[in-house]
XYZ file of N, CA and C in Angstrom:
264
model
N -261.034 -63.865 57.776
C -262.439 -64.289 57.963
C -262.393 -65.105 59.149
N -263.205 -64.790 60.153
C -263.351 -65.622 61.402
C -264.369 -66.729 61.186
N -264.457 -67.590 62.192
C -265.325 -68.743 62.169
C -266.693 -68.393 61.958
N -267.183 -67.305 62.657
C -268.590 -66.882 62.611
C -268.992 -66.387 61.235
N -268.079 -65.642 60.642
C -268.271 -65.119 59.310
C -268.316 -66.254 58.278
N -267.475 -67.159 58.460
C -267.446 -68.424 57.605
C -268.720 -69.139 57.654
N -269.196 -69.366 58.881
C -270.466 -70.074 59.043
C -271.649 -69.279 58.331
N -271.752 -68.041 58.555
C -272.779 -67.250 58.013
C -272.774 -67.316 56.499
N -271.588 -67.155 55.956
C -271.414 -67.294 54.448
C -271.856 -68.592 53.902
N -271.549 -69.684 54.591
C -271.993 -71.056 54.163
C -273.545 -71.171 54.235
N -274.090 -70.694 55.410
C -275.528 -70.788 55.594
C -276.231 -70.013 54.533
N -275.674 -68.741 54.172
C -276.372 -68.002 53.148
C -276.370 -68.682 51.817
N -275.175 -69.330 51.513
C -275.093 -70.001 50.235
C -276.056 -71.247 50.139
N -276.218 -71.920 51.304
C -277.165 -73.091 51.384
C -278.549 -72.593 51.264
N -278.983 -71.492 51.825
C -280.284 -70.963 51.727
C -280.602 -70.585 50.304
N -279.533 -69.974 49.669
C -279.742 -69.474 48.326
C -279.850 -70.569 47.230
N -279.488 -71.798 47.513
C -279.431 -72.818 46.448
C -280.720 -73.591 46.465
N -281.045 -74.051 45.246
C -282.132 -74.987 45.046
C -281.665 -76.335 44.446
N -280.249 -76.472 44.467
C -279.686 -77.716 43.941
C -279.784 -78.856 44.947
N -280.587 -79.780 44.707
C -280.849 -80.882 45.600
C -279.553 -81.689 45.705
N -278.867 -81.987 44.649
C -277.748 -82.748 44.723
C -276.660 -82.187 45.580
N -276.488 -80.837 45.534
C -275.569 -80.163 46.338
C -276.006 -80.281 47.746
N -277.257 -79.989 48.101
C -277.712 -80.134 49.463
C -277.499 -81.471 50.009
N -277.750 -82.504 49.230
C -277.550 -83.882 49.665
C -276.057 -84.200 49.925
N -275.199 -83.628 49.152
C -273.872 -83.786 49.347
C -273.440 -83.161 50.779
N -273.906 -81.906 50.972
C -273.604 -81.222 52.221
C -274.188 -82.039 53.410
N -275.309 -82.536 53.223
C -275.908 -83.256 54.412
C -275.083 -84.533 54.623
N -274.614 -85.204 53.510
C -273.647 -86.374 53.651
C -272.447 -86.064 54.385
N -271.806 -84.873 53.993
C -270.551 -84.469 54.702
C -270.794 -84.293 56.177
N -271.895 -83.615 56.466
C -272.230 -83.317 57.890
C -272.413 -84.704 58.677
N -273.269 -85.643 57.993
C -273.467 -86.883 58.657
C -272.236 -87.667 58.817
N -271.400 -87.701 57.864
C -270.054 -88.438 57.887
C -269.155 -87.805 59.069
N -269.210 -86.510 59.174
C -268.336 -85.834 60.179
C -268.902 -86.170 61.587
N -270.201 -86.188 61.718
C -270.769 -86.487 63.005
C -270.606 -87.938 63.402
N -270.602 -88.859 62.489
C -270.507 -90.225 62.801
C -269.002 -90.631 63.023
N -268.140 -89.811 62.522
C -266.658 -90.120 62.678
C -266.070 -89.376 63.903
N -266.831 -88.613 64.583
C -266.379 -87.881 65.697
C -266.130 -88.902 66.889
N -264.982 -88.886 67.408
C -264.679 -89.743 68.554
C -265.066 -89.252 69.884
N -265.252 -87.940 70.033
C -265.578 -87.350 71.233
C -266.662 -86.291 70.903
N -267.381 -85.871 71.941
C -268.504 -84.996 71.835
C -267.996 -83.540 72.087
N -266.779 -83.260 72.024
C -266.236 -81.952 72.231
C -265.926 -81.285 70.878
N -266.104 -79.950 70.735
C -265.883 -79.389 69.509
C -264.337 -79.450 69.151
N -264.135 -79.468 67.858
C -262.709 -79.492 67.385
C -262.062 -78.217 67.639
N -260.809 -78.198 67.893
C -259.993 -77.013 68.049
C -259.898 -76.283 66.762
N -259.949 -75.004 66.792
C -259.815 -74.216 65.539
C -258.672 -73.181 65.804
N -257.869 -73.037 64.829
C -256.809 -72.102 64.818
C -256.969 -70.974 63.889
N -256.888 -69.764 64.217
C -257.033 -68.619 63.374
C -255.574 -68.064 63.070
N -255.420 -67.720 61.842
C -254.173 -67.234 61.464
C -253.951 -65.808 62.030
N -252.739 -65.557 62.497
C -252.410 -64.280 63.000
C -251.555 -63.505 62.047
N -251.966 -62.388 61.716
C -251.180 -61.599 60.673
C -250.055 -60.842 61.378
N -248.885 -61.083 61.000
C -247.692 -60.411 61.563
C -247.148 -59.351 60.494
N -247.106 -58.183 60.873
C -246.693 -57.069 59.974
C -245.206 -57.062 59.839
N -244.803 -56.651 58.578
C -243.302 -56.527 58.422
C -242.904 -55.187 59.105
N -241.682 -54.994 59.193
C -241.214 -53.753 59.872
C -241.692 -52.513 59.115
N -241.675 -52.616 57.749
C -242.155 -51.418 56.971
C -243.620 -51.248 57.159
N -244.415 -52.285 57.170
C -245.893 -52.117 57.385
C -246.122 -51.596 58.805
N -245.480 -52.021 59.803
C -245.648 -51.634 61.133
C -245.275 -50.099 61.241
N -244.136 -49.665 60.561
C -243.746 -48.277 60.579
C -244.804 -47.459 59.982
N -245.461 -47.904 58.849
C -246.589 -47.063 58.225
C -247.721 -47.038 59.067
N -248.033 -48.184 59.851
C -249.234 -48.135 60.722
C -248.944 -47.122 61.932
N -247.734 -47.146 62.489
C -247.405 -46.328 63.567
C -247.500 -44.808 63.084
N -246.929 -44.542 61.975
C -247.051 -43.182 61.359
C -248.502 -42.711 61.244
N -249.335 -43.575 60.724
C -250.788 -43.270 60.488
C -251.454 -42.957 61.911
N -251.167 -43.871 62.854
C -251.688 -43.558 64.152
C -251.233 -42.262 64.698
N -250.016 -42.010 64.615
C -249.380 -40.751 65.062
C -250.121 -39.525 64.354
N -250.241 -39.573 63.081
C -250.893 -38.538 62.325
C -252.344 -38.395 62.742
N -253.003 -39.444 63.058
C -254.368 -39.343 63.542
C -254.461 -38.632 64.884
N -253.595 -39.154 65.730
C -253.584 -38.537 67.152
C -253.176 -37.051 67.086
N -252.438 -36.582 66.103
C -252.005 -35.205 66.006
C -253.065 -34.395 65.130
N -254.162 -35.015 64.845
C -255.227 -34.354 64.058
C -254.856 -34.076 62.632
N -253.895 -34.755 62.072
C -253.470 -34.572 60.740
C -254.221 -35.495 59.768
N -255.476 -35.361 59.826
C -256.385 -36.248 58.981
C -257.766 -35.492 58.715
N -258.463 -36.058 57.791
C -259.779 -35.453 57.570
C -260.824 -36.579 57.610
N -262.014 -36.170 57.732
C -263.099 -37.208 57.919
C -263.432 -37.908 56.545
N -263.942 -38.933 56.541
C -264.452 -39.644 55.297
C -265.302 -38.772 54.533
N -266.222 -38.105 55.254
C -267.174 -37.142 54.527
C -266.412 -36.064 53.812
N -265.445 -35.422 54.457
C -264.660 -34.363 53.831
C -263.873 -34.938 52.606
N -263.301 -36.132 52.757
C -262.476 -36.672 51.677
C -263.393 -36.991 50.529
N -264.666 -37.465 50.777
C -265.527 -37.766 49.655
C -265.955 -36.507 48.981
N -266.121 -35.358 49.681
C -266.406 -34.100 49.166
C -265.228 -33.673 48.233
N -263.988 -33.775 48.676
C -262.834 -33.326 47.885
C -262.742 -34.191 46.577
N -262.962 -35.493 46.784
C -262.993 -36.380 45.526
C -264.061 -35.882 44.564
N -265.217 -35.660 45.013
C -266.203 -35.217 44.146
C -265.945 -33.858 43.454
N -265.327 -32.950 44.153
C -264.917 -31.688 43.513
C -263.767 -31.959 42.441
N -262.812 -32.898 42.767
C -261.856 -33.170 41.789
C -262.454 -33.754 40.540
N -263.389 -34.640 40.702
C -264.061 -35.262 39.514
C -264.880 -34.294 38.688
N -265.351 -33.240 39.312
C -266.263 -32.304 38.631
C -265.398 -31.319 37.890
N -264.063 -31.150 38.247
C -263.212 -30.145 37.583
C -262.756 -30.665 36.229
């Protein structure tokens, strides 16, 4: 989850709540954070980078190669096949 998704999720939760105590706590946290900031620059944020294992990378490379060789079906066709299997 990136920072934009996190912000949107928090905003959605705030909008959805009618809990005054919770909203007051959130406001207090924000006020405390703003008053404790020593500079007016945004804090640095670090996002985690996913490093694949050798086996995972091998499977990804194989899947890409299969896709490039046309050895795949569309999601629509796959859904049709699944539906046919379920009907049998």
